[in-house]
Tab-separated table of C-alpha atoms in Angstrom:
chain	number	residue	atom	x	y	z
A	1	MET	CA	-2.091	19.639	-12.204
A	2	ILE	CA	-3.430	16.341	-10.854
A	3	ASN	CA	-0.984	13.442	-11.150
A	4	GLN	CA	-2.867	10.741	-13.038
A	5	ALA	CA	-0.053	8.236	-12.509
A	6	ARG	CA	-1.101	8.169	-8.857
A	7	ARG	CA	-4.679	7.278	-9.781
A	8	ILE	CA	-4.565	3.710	-8.421
A	9	SER	CA	-2.266	2.551	-5.654
A	10	VAL	CA	-1.745	-0.376	-3.321
A	11	ALA	CA	-1.752	0.715	0.308
A	12	PRO	CA	1.231	0.451	2.633
A	13	MET	CA	0.459	-2.490	4.928
A	14	MET	CA	2.630	-3.518	7.861
A	15	ASP	CA	4.073	-7.046	7.567
A	16	TRP	CA	2.580	-7.398	4.088
A	17	THR	CA	3.859	-4.962	1.447
A	18	ASP	CA	7.508	-5.943	1.641
A	19	ARG	CA	9.728	-6.085	-1.441
A	20	HIS	CA	8.585	-9.613	-2.368
A	21	CYS	CA	4.929	-8.592	-2.217
A	22	ARG	CA	5.598	-5.497	-4.326
A	23	PHE	CA	7.502	-7.496	-6.952
A	24	PHE	CA	4.530	-9.863	-7.143
A	25	HIS	CA	1.994	-7.050	-7.438
A	26	ARG	CA	4.048	-5.354	-10.124
A	27	GLN	CA	3.737	-8.430	-12.344
A	28	MET	CA	0.011	-7.693	-12.600
A	29	THR	CA	-0.020	-3.919	-13.019
A	30	THR	CA	2.571	-1.769	-14.720
A	31	HIS	CA	1.098	1.543	-13.628
A	32	ALA	CA	-0.376	1.359	-10.117
A	33	LEU	CA	1.704	3.086	-7.462
A	34	LEU	CA	3.086	0.637	-4.884
A	35	TYR	CA	3.960	1.500	-1.298
A	36	THR	CA	6.432	0.054	1.150
A	37	GLU	CA	5.506	-0.910	4.658
A	38	MET	CA	5.950	1.997	7.054
A	39	VAL	CA	9.606	2.391	8.001
A	40	VAL	CA	10.451	4.470	11.069
A	41	ALA	CA	12.710	7.437	10.323
A	42	ASP	CA	15.188	6.461	13.052
A	43	ALA	CA	15.553	3.017	11.480
A	44	VAL	CA	16.250	4.549	8.070
A	45	ILE	CA	18.923	6.802	9.539
A	46	HIS	CA	20.627	4.289	11.840
A	47	GLY	CA	19.541	0.838	10.648
A	48	ALA	CA	20.528	-1.660	7.957
A	49	ARG	CA	19.454	0.405	4.972
A	50	GLU	CA	19.701	-2.206	2.248
A	51	ARG	CA	17.568	-4.621	4.252
A	52	LEU	CA	15.015	-1.956	5.120
A	53	LEU	CA	14.889	-0.011	1.863
A	54	GLY	CA	16.243	-2.233	-0.906
A	55	PHE	CA	13.895	-2.953	-3.787
A	56	ASP	CA	13.901	-4.332	-7.324
A	57	GLU	CA	13.931	-1.807	-10.164
A	58	VAL	CA	10.836	-3.450	-11.632
A	59	GLU	CA	8.819	-2.116	-8.692
A	60	HIS	CA	8.720	1.454	-10.049
A	61	PRO	CA	6.675	3.518	-9.467
A	62	VAL	CA	7.188	2.806	-5.765
A	63	ALA	CA	6.796	5.070	-2.729
A	64	LEU	CA	8.533	4.895	0.636
A	65	GLN	CA	6.272	5.444	3.643
A	66	LEU	CA	7.981	6.925	6.683
A	67	GLY	CA	6.867	7.041	10.290
A	68	GLY	CA	7.998	9.713	12.703
A	69	SER	CA	7.299	13.137	14.139
A	70	ASP	CA	10.708	14.823	14.252
A	71	PRO	CA	11.031	17.164	11.242
A	72	ALA	CA	14.826	16.917	11.068
A	73	LYS	CA	14.846	13.124	11.256
A	74	LEU	CA	12.065	12.823	8.676
A	75	ALA	CA	13.963	15.151	6.362
A	76	GLU	CA	17.107	13.037	6.681
A	77	ALA	CA	15.161	9.803	6.160
A	78	ALA	CA	13.495	11.326	3.110
A	79	ARG	CA	16.913	12.193	1.659
A	80	VAL	CA	18.040	8.610	2.180
A	81	GLY	CA	14.864	7.320	0.514
A	82	GLU	CA	15.326	9.571	-2.486
A	83	ALA	CA	18.950	8.439	-2.824
A	84	PHE	CA	17.735	4.832	-2.869
A	85	GLY	CA	15.574	5.709	-5.872
A	86	TYR	CA	12.049	5.915	-4.455
A	87	ASP	CA	9.592	7.840	-6.598
A	88	GLU	CA	7.724	9.385	-3.666
A	89	ILE	CA	8.091	9.822	0.091
A	90	ASN	CA	4.916	9.457	2.176
A	91	LEU	CA	4.330	10.377	5.818
A	92	ASN	CA	2.168	8.060	7.903
A	93	VAL	CA	-0.492	9.987	9.831
A	94	GLY	CA	-2.951	7.113	9.993
A	95	CYS	CA	-1.542	3.982	11.662
A	96	PRO	CA	-3.239	3.352	15.050
A	97	SER	CA	-0.947	0.664	16.460
A	98	ASP	CA	0.406	0.749	20.015
A	99	ARG	CA	3.898	0.950	18.574
A	100	VAL	CA	3.285	4.220	16.750
A	101	GLN	CA	1.358	5.712	19.659
A	102	SER	CA	4.305	5.140	21.980
A	103	GLY	CA	6.514	6.872	19.428
A	104	THR	CA	4.140	9.840	18.978
A	105	PHE	CA	3.554	9.343	15.293
A	106	GLY	CA	1.039	7.672	13.024
A	107	ALA	CA	-2.622	8.447	13.687
A	108	CYS	CA	-1.958	10.389	16.882
A	109	LEU	CA	-0.448	13.111	14.683
A	110	MET	CA	-3.991	13.981	13.617
A	111	LYS	CA	-4.140	15.838	16.945
A	112	VAL	CA	-1.186	18.079	16.054
A	113	PRO	CA	-1.686	19.272	12.457
A	114	ASP	CA	0.800	22.109	12.875
A	115	LEU	CA	3.557	19.614	13.687
A	116	VAL	CA	2.601	17.517	10.660
A	117	ALA	CA	2.826	20.620	8.472
A	118	THR	CA	6.273	21.372	9.879
A	119	CYS	CA	7.373	17.806	9.106
A	120	ILE	CA	6.127	18.073	5.534
A	121	ALA	CA	7.852	21.406	4.991
A	122	ALA	CA	11.140	19.898	6.203
A	123	MET	CA	10.755	16.856	3.971
A	124	LYS	CA	9.877	18.984	0.949
A	125	ALA	CA	12.974	21.087	1.503
A	126	ALA	CA	15.123	17.963	1.641
A	127	VAL	CA	14.074	16.154	-1.554
A	128	THR	CA	12.965	16.757	-5.117
A	129	VAL	CA	10.567	13.794	-5.404
A	130	PRO	CA	6.913	14.223	-4.364
A	131	VAL	CA	6.120	14.242	-0.650
A	132	THR	CA	2.664	13.001	0.327
A	133	VAL	CA	0.598	12.198	3.414
A	134	LYS	CA	-1.713	9.335	4.389
A	135	CYS	CA	-4.119	10.105	7.225
A	136	ARG	CA	-7.472	9.247	8.839
A	137	ILE	CA	-10.541	11.496	8.936
A	138	GLY	CA	-9.912	11.994	12.657
A	139	VAL	CA	-9.044	10.248	15.887
A	140	ASP	CA	-10.974	9.494	19.062
A	141	GLU	CA	-13.489	12.230	19.891
A	142	GLN	CA	-12.371	14.595	17.137
A	143	ASP	CA	-15.039	16.019	14.844
A	144	PRO	CA	-13.925	14.860	11.368
A	145	GLU	CA	-15.070	18.094	9.729
A	146	PRO	CA	-12.584	20.514	11.346
A	147	ALA	CA	-9.990	17.812	12.113
A	148	LEU	CA	-9.522	16.705	8.524
A	149	ASP	CA	-9.689	20.258	7.191
A	150	ALA	CA	-6.988	21.360	9.627
A	151	LEU	CA	-4.697	18.495	8.643
A	152	ALA	CA	-5.288	18.975	4.914
A	153	ASN	CA	-4.880	22.740	4.990
A	154	GLY	CA	-1.661	22.451	6.938
A	155	VAL	CA	0.042	19.870	4.775
A	156	PHE	CA	-0.975	21.459	1.488
A	157	ASP	CA	0.192	24.875	2.688
A	158	ALA	CA	3.490	23.174	3.567
A	159	GLY	CA	3.822	21.849	0.017
A	160	ALA	CA	2.442	18.307	0.149
A	161	ASP	CA	1.875	16.878	-3.312
A	162	ALA	CA	-1.035	14.605	-2.370
A	163	LEU	CA	-3.187	13.524	0.537
A	164	TRP	CA	-4.526	9.987	0.888
A	165	VAL	CA	-7.384	9.698	3.348
A	166	HIS	CA	-8.432	6.450	5.016
A	167	ALA	CA	-12.131	7.212	5.374
A	168	ARG	CA	-12.471	6.061	8.993
A	169	LYS	CA	-11.631	7.516	12.331
A	170	ALA	CA	-8.896	5.835	14.338
A	171	TRP	CA	-9.767	5.096	17.945
A	172	LEU	CA	-6.498	5.203	19.836
A	173	GLU	CA	-8.263	4.300	23.056
A	174	GLY	CA	-10.629	1.335	23.212
A	175	LEU	CA	-9.911	-0.430	19.903
A	176	SER	CA	-7.053	-2.654	18.807
A	177	PRO	CA	-5.205	-1.961	15.543
A	178	ARG	CA	-7.130	-4.844	13.927
A	179	GLU	CA	-10.469	-3.463	15.148
A	180	ASN	CA	-9.505	-0.032	13.836
A	181	ARG	CA	-9.528	-1.474	10.327
A	182	ASP	CA	-13.173	-2.539	10.557
A	183	ILE	CA	-15.194	-1.137	13.440
A	184	PRO	CA	-15.078	2.647	12.925
A	185	PRO	CA	-17.662	3.324	10.193
A	186	LEU	CA	-16.517	4.355	6.749
A	187	ASP	CA	-17.385	7.921	5.790
A	188	TYR	CA	-16.538	8.273	2.127
A	189	ASN	CA	-18.657	11.406	1.847
A	190	ARG	CA	-16.315	13.219	4.239
A	191	VAL	CA	-13.454	12.606	1.818
A	192	TYR	CA	-15.608	13.655	-1.124
A	193	ARG	CA	-16.391	16.939	0.647
A	194	LEU	CA	-12.691	17.531	1.242
A	195	LYS	CA	-12.005	17.090	-2.464
A	196	ALA	CA	-14.904	19.338	-3.458
A	197	GLY	CA	-13.231	22.147	-1.536
A	198	LYS	CA	-9.756	21.485	-2.960
A	199	GLN	CA	-10.184	21.021	-6.685
A	200	SER	CA	-6.544	21.768	-7.493
A	201	LYS	CA	-5.136	19.307	-4.954
A	202	PHE	CA	-4.722	15.549	-5.264
A	203	ILE	CA	-7.050	13.819	-2.806
A	204	GLY	CA	-7.104	10.016	-2.790
A	205	ILE	CA	-9.381	7.685	-0.865
A	206	ASN	CA	-8.666	4.474	1.042
A	207	GLY	CA	-10.623	2.088	3.245
A	208	GLY	CA	-12.874	-0.869	2.538
A	209	ILE	CA	-12.578	-0.775	-1.270
A	210	GLN	CA	-13.212	-4.323	-2.490
A	211	SER	CA	-13.347	-4.202	-6.294
A	212	LEU	CA	-12.410	-2.260	-9.398
A	213	GLY	CA	-16.091	-1.418	-9.794
A	214	GLU	CA	-15.980	0.361	-6.442
A	215	VAL	CA	-12.820	2.136	-7.530
A	216	ARG	CA	-14.659	3.552	-10.560
A	217	LEU	CA	-17.399	4.934	-8.335
A	218	HIS	CA	-14.901	6.660	-6.056
A	219	LEU	CA	-13.058	8.205	-8.989
A	220	ASP	CA	-16.208	10.158	-9.805
A	221	HIS	CA	-15.505	12.131	-6.617
A	222	VAL	CA	-11.762	11.985	-5.864
A	223	ASP	CA	-8.491	11.778	-7.771
A	224	GLY	CA	-7.218	8.394	-6.675
A	225	ALA	CA	-8.241	5.155	-5.007
A	226	MET	CA	-6.019	3.022	-2.810
A	227	LEU	CA	-6.594	-0.729	-2.564
A	228	GLY	CA	-5.557	-2.354	0.701
A	229	ARG	CA	-6.601	-5.760	1.964
A	230	ALA	CA	-8.492	-6.549	-1.250
A	231	ALA	CA	-5.254	-6.243	-3.207
A	232	TYR	CA	-3.471	-8.490	-0.721
A	233	HIS	CA	-6.068	-11.201	-0.125
A	234	THR	CA	-7.368	-11.314	-3.730
A	235	PRO	CA	-4.406	-9.943	-5.698
A	236	GLY	CA	-5.796	-11.103	-9.026
A	237	ILE	CA	-7.865	-7.924	-9.143
A	238	LEU	CA	-4.662	-6.027	-9.877
A	239	ALA	CA	-4.421	-7.774	-13.247
A	240	GLY	CA	-7.354	-5.671	-14.443
A	241	VAL	CA	-6.061	-2.282	-13.288
A	242	ASP	CA	-4.052	-1.204	-16.328
A	243	ALA	CA	-6.861	-1.835	-18.810
A	244	ALA	CA	-9.533	-0.330	-16.581
A	245	PHE	CA	-7.715	2.857	-15.557
A	246	TYR	CA	-4.590	3.454	-17.636
A	247	GLY	CA	-5.715	2.788	-21.203
A	248	ALA	CA	-3.931	-0.536	-21.684
A	249	ARG	CA	-5.396	-3.005	-24.144
A	250	SER	CA	-7.908	-5.327	-22.542
A	251	GLU	CA	-6.846	-8.932	-23.011
A	252	ALA	CA	-6.718	-12.178	-21.075
A	253	PHE	CA	-4.045	-12.021	-18.412
A	254	ASP	CA	-1.237	-14.580	-18.741
A	255	PHE	CA	-1.159	-16.155	-15.287
A	256	ALA	CA	1.255	-18.847	-16.472
A	257	ALA	CA	3.792	-16.144	-17.330
A	258	LEU	CA	3.203	-14.585	-13.909
A	259	ILE	CA	3.981	-17.889	-12.178
A	260	ASP	CA	7.115	-18.319	-14.317
A	261	ALA	CA	8.299	-14.829	-13.373
A	262	MET	CA	7.647	-15.438	-9.692
A	263	ALA	CA	9.394	-18.825	-9.800
A	264	GLU	CA	12.482	-17.207	-11.327
A	265	TYR	CA	12.358	-14.446	-8.722
A	266	ALA	CA	11.949	-16.954	-5.898
A	267	ALA	CA	14.879	-19.000	-7.204
A	268	ARG	CA	17.102	-15.902	-7.098
A	269	HIS	CA	15.926	-15.139	-3.580
A	270	ILE	CA	16.729	-18.687	-2.449
A	271	GLU	CA	20.187	-18.494	-4.045
A	272	GLN	CA	20.833	-15.373	-1.973
A	273	GLY	CA	20.008	-17.235	1.240
A	274	GLY	CA	16.258	-16.597	1.427
A	275	ARG	CA	13.390	-19.052	1.696
A	276	LEU	CA	10.611	-19.804	-0.741
A	277	GLY	CA	7.967	-18.972	1.845
A	278	HIS	CA	9.190	-15.364	2.021
A	279	VAL	CA	7.852	-14.951	-1.514
A	280	THR	CA	4.909	-17.335	-1.704
A	281	ARG	CA	3.212	-16.122	1.481
A	282	HIS	CA	2.011	-13.124	-0.521
A	283	MET	CA	0.594	-15.268	-3.328
A	284	VAL	CA	-1.818	-17.507	-1.436
A	285	GLY	CA	-4.975	-15.637	-2.472
A	286	LEU	CA	-4.120	-15.284	-6.153
A	287	PHE	CA	-6.705	-17.730	-7.503
A	288	HIS	CA	-9.445	-17.095	-4.979
A	289	GLY	CA	-12.759	-18.601	-6.083
A	290	LEU	CA	-11.416	-20.751	-8.930
A	291	PRO	CA	-11.466	-24.552	-9.148
A	292	GLY	CA	-8.238	-25.892	-7.678
A	293	ALA	CA	-7.582	-22.755	-5.617
A	294	ARG	CA	-7.902	-24.661	-2.365
A	295	ARG	CA	-5.234	-27.157	-3.400
A	296	TYR	CA	-3.040	-24.288	-4.627
A	297	ARG	CA	-3.337	-22.632	-1.209
A	298	GLN	CA	-2.583	-25.894	0.596
A	299	ILE	CA	0.622	-26.415	-1.354
A	300	LEU	CA	1.833	-22.858	-0.729
A	301	SER	CA	0.904	-23.065	2.938
A	302	THR	CA	2.663	-26.386	3.535
A	303	ASP	CA	5.181	-27.491	0.920
A	304	ALA	CA	6.441	-23.974	0.184
A	305	THR	CA	7.175	-23.310	3.840
A	306	ARG	CA	9.312	-26.389	4.410
A	307	PRO	CA	13.058	-25.891	4.837
A	308	GLY	CA	14.832	-26.359	1.530
A	309	ALA	CA	11.696	-25.865	-0.609
A	310	GLY	CA	12.556	-24.851	-4.169
A	311	ALA	CA	10.788	-22.660	-6.703
A	312	ASP	CA	9.388	-25.744	-8.444
A	313	VAL	CA	6.821	-25.948	-5.636
A	314	LEU	CA	5.201	-22.806	-7.019
A	315	LYS	CA	4.702	-24.400	-10.423
A	316	THR	CA	3.288	-27.544	-8.796
A	317	ALA	CA	0.753	-25.394	-6.959
A	318	PHE	CA	-0.214	-23.560	-10.141
A	319	ALA	CA	-0.819	-26.868	-11.935
A	320	ALA	CA	-3.674	-27.536	-9.507
A	321	VAL	CA	-5.626	-24.466	-10.660
A	322	GLU	CA	-8.241	-24.642	-13.395
A	323	LEU	CA	-8.281	-21.200	-14.953
A	324	GLY	CA	-10.935	-21.873	-17.573
A	325	GLY	CA	-12.443	-18.598	-18.731
A	326	ALA	CA	-11.547	-16.657	-15.620
A	327	THR	CA	-11.175	-12.907	-16.003
A	328	ALA	CA	-8.324	-11.012	-14.401
A	329	GLU	CA	-10.515	-9.456	-11.731
A	330	ALA	CA	-12.256	-12.742	-10.961
A	331	ALA	CA	-8.893	-14.340	-10.270
């Protein structure tokens, strides 16, 4: 049975989807599945777990994305993640950065689907929550037809509960991680073909999705759509997700209440020794395209980053915005 709760998600994004970002995103959508940044299995096992894995209960449903290629270590990290309360454990088979290549995980695992399947089987045996995979359609000179089929067949045979596919190749040689997000062409039809051959399995799509309208088009072909940079740079689109895809009542979103909630959250973070900028750096694009948005961005980029800045700066920035008749997605 396809898990409809996983229908819309916000992608795991390194340096972006930390706990403050997820708390912010959760204020705009009750239902979308949120993902952590990728956390390396060794760090989960040996590192400062509360700092790496801690999250606010309001973030549910929230998934922990792990990086690694050692089945035993991934199984142990998955157990730790489940004990922390994560609703899902995801294995990264898509990140093309130099860091993951040197560690033999991320996108380079597309070349060893049998190892990925072994990792998934170990993780599934270790936890009771869903175990999922996020991958590319292929890497380097691979033919995406057999490469993606091999990866998908292996992980589903091993018990994976879902497969998210970033609909681009990753070029591990010749392109930087930033270029890998844009230069390899999108091939949504390859993901659609994968789903057509696996009707009973959850197949979600990721890569270049800019609007909720585009999400609707993808959902005619696959089970879920994952928003990445669009959700981060123009997060206001998340305020329309629950009404558009989860049956919530359509009504004007209360951005003033959102700012109040984030100011209270930021104040708590500051009391615990944090800085306002840790929170507000994720909120800069909230009012993209609206009158006053430029001033809002200026305040968050300057005043909110100064030592000793308090949560009142966030309300000052919001006062510069003229919402007018803006819709949730427009914001």
